[in-house]
């Protein structure tokens, strides 16, 4: 279990489920340079944590994340030396883009409230995103004379249809979780009263699965998403070789009539 204390995030673990809570509610959990440093360090630690088999990311208070900290990440950073600006930008990009998707554990975003600008990249980075129906989403950059830059544009082009992405990037209009679900930004919108219960049900499902298989699902999916079909096919073959090098215990159990694969997970051994 992770022992390190972080300034801007809370970390809890129960029975294999690690919950990360952005903890700057007084700033609506905006991403400060310190939050980027904390998330980078924390995820790097959790990757190797044997007690972490599923991760949930959420926000303290009424906000999931109000995007980049407009003062600390933009205004104050402008006067910092280039070395510091580069370090913070790299960490900021890295944990939301490369690290989450390459974590061996599945990551669930639990969107409990406000979700603006750069926070979209947290949502899209998570493998599964579940939101309270009244959570509010917005690409507000255009509202303050800017545009969804860098990795935000990338997630818009990669994950949303042009007519959805451009509409919200141009207008800066807010939208609710039902609309986020319709346009494919999140997995599912649920009544606020059910958010914890529904998130826990998904987490429990994943905790019951063989972690080797779960990691392989992520690898095959993301490599395929980001590669050309030939490379993707080769990588999928390599992942498959690694998964099957330990035999085929799930199929063996099916053969022995111990369970029905269509209806749930086989009994895997915790290593
Ligand atoms: N950056 C820095 N501080 C922020 C941010 C932010 N993104 N969002 C909120 N805060 C701070 C406010 O400055 C305020 O701090 P203060 O009490 O020290 O003055 C505190 O959080 C509360 O903010 P309010 O606006 O009073 O909270 P309210 O609940 O009324 O509104 C809302 C919440 C809608 C999220 C509003 O704060 C807002 O519009 N924030 C900016 C959201 C945004 O545009 N994000 C995109 C950033 S750009 C990017 O990510 C690439």
Coordinates of N, CA and C and ligand atoms in Angstrom, one line a residue, residues 26-28 30-31 62 66-71 74 114 116-119 140-141 144 152, ligand 1:
X26 N -11.5 23.9 -2.6 CA -11.6 25.4 -2.6 C -11.2 26.0 -3.9
X27 N -10.5 25.3 -4.8 CA -10.2 25.8 -6.1 C -10.8 24.9 -7.2
X28 N -11.9 24.2 -6.8 CA -12.7 23.4 -7.6 C -11.8 22.3 -8.3
X30 N -8.9 22.5 -9.5 CA -8.1 22.9 -10.7 C -6.7 22.3 -10.6
X31 N -6.1 22.0 -11.8 CA -4.8 21.3 -11.8 C -3.6 22.3 -11.7
X62 N -17.7 19.6 -4.8 CA -18.7 19.6 -5.8 C -18.1 19.6 -7.2
X66 N -11.7 21.5 -12.4 CA -12.0 22.7 -13.2 C -10.9 23.0 -14.2
X67 N -10.2 22.0 -14.7 CA -9.2 22.2 -15.7 C -7.9 22.6 -15.1
X68 N -7.1 23.2 -16.0 CA -5.8 23.7 -15.5 C -6.1 24.9 -14.6
X69 N -5.2 25.0 -13.6 CA -5.3 26.2 -12.7 C -4.9 27.4 -13.5
X70 N -5.9 28.3 -13.8 CA -5.7 29.4 -14.7 C -4.6 30.4 -14.1
X71 N -4.5 30.4 -12.8 CA -3.5 31.3 -12.2 C -2.2 30.6 -12.2
X74 N -1.1 28.9 -15.7 CA -0.8 29.8 -16.9 C -0.2 31.1 -16.4
X114 N -18.2 19.6 -11.7 CA -17.6 20.4 -12.8 C -16.4 19.6 -13.5
X116 N -14.0 20.8 -16.7 CA -13.7 21.8 -17.7 C -12.3 21.6 -18.4
X117 N -12.3 22.0 -19.7 CA -11.0 22.2 -20.4 C -10.1 21.0 -20.3
X118 N -8.9 21.2 -19.7 CA -7.9 20.1 -19.6 C -8.4 18.9 -18.8
X119 N -9.5 19.0 -18.0 CA -10.0 17.9 -17.3 C -10.6 16.9 -18.3
X140 N -14.2 25.5 -22.0 CA -14.4 26.9 -21.7 C -13.3 27.8 -22.3
X141 N -12.3 27.2 -22.9 CA -11.1 28.0 -23.4 C -11.5 29.2 -24.2
X144 N -12.4 32.5 -22.6 CA -11.5 33.4 -22.1 C -10.4 33.8 -23.2
X152 N -5.6 18.7 -25.4 CA -7.0 18.7 -25.4 C -7.5 18.6 -26.8
Ligands
LIG1 N1 -8.1 27.8 -12.1 C1 -7.8 28.4 -11.0 N2 -8.7 28.7 -10.0 C2 -9.9 28.2 -10.2 C3 -10.3 27.5 -11.3 C4 -9.3 27.3 -12.3 N3 -9.5 26.6 -13.4 N4 -11.6 27.2 -11.2 C5 -12.0 27.7 -10.1 N5 -11.0 28.3 -9.4 C6 -11.0 28.9 -8.1 C7 -11.6 30.4 -8.2 O1 -10.6 31.3 -8.6 C8 -12.0 30.5 -6.8 O2 -10.9 30.8 -6.0 P1 -10.9 32.0 -4.8 O3 -12.0 31.5 -3.9 O4 -9.6 32.0 -4.3 O5 -11.3 33.2 -5.6 C9 -12.5 29.2 -6.4 O6 -11.9 28.3 -7.2 C10 -14.0 29.0 -6.5 O7 -14.4 29.4 -7.8 P2 -15.8 30.0 -8.1 O8 -15.8 30.5 -9.5 O9 -16.2 31.0 -7.1 O10 -16.7 28.7 -8.0 P3 -18.1 28.4 -8.6 O11 -18.6 27.1 -7.9 O12 -19.0 29.6 -8.5 O13 -17.9 28.1 -10.1 C11 -16.7 27.0 -11.9 C12 -17.2 26.9 -10.5 C13 -17.9 27.1 -12.9 C14 -15.9 25.7 -12.2 C15 -15.8 28.3 -12.1 O14 -14.9 28.4 -11.0 C16 -15.1 28.3 -13.4 O15 -15.6 28.7 -14.4 N6 -13.8 28.0 -13.3 C17 -12.9 27.9 -14.5 C18 -13.2 26.7 -15.3 C19 -12.4 26.7 -16.6 O16 -12.6 27.5 -17.5 N7 -11.5 25.7 -16.8 C20 -10.7 25.6 -18.0 C21 -9.3 25.9 -17.7 S1 -8.4 26.0 -19.2 C22 -7.7 24.4 -19.4 O17 -7.9 23.6 -18.6 C23 -6.9 24.1 -20.6

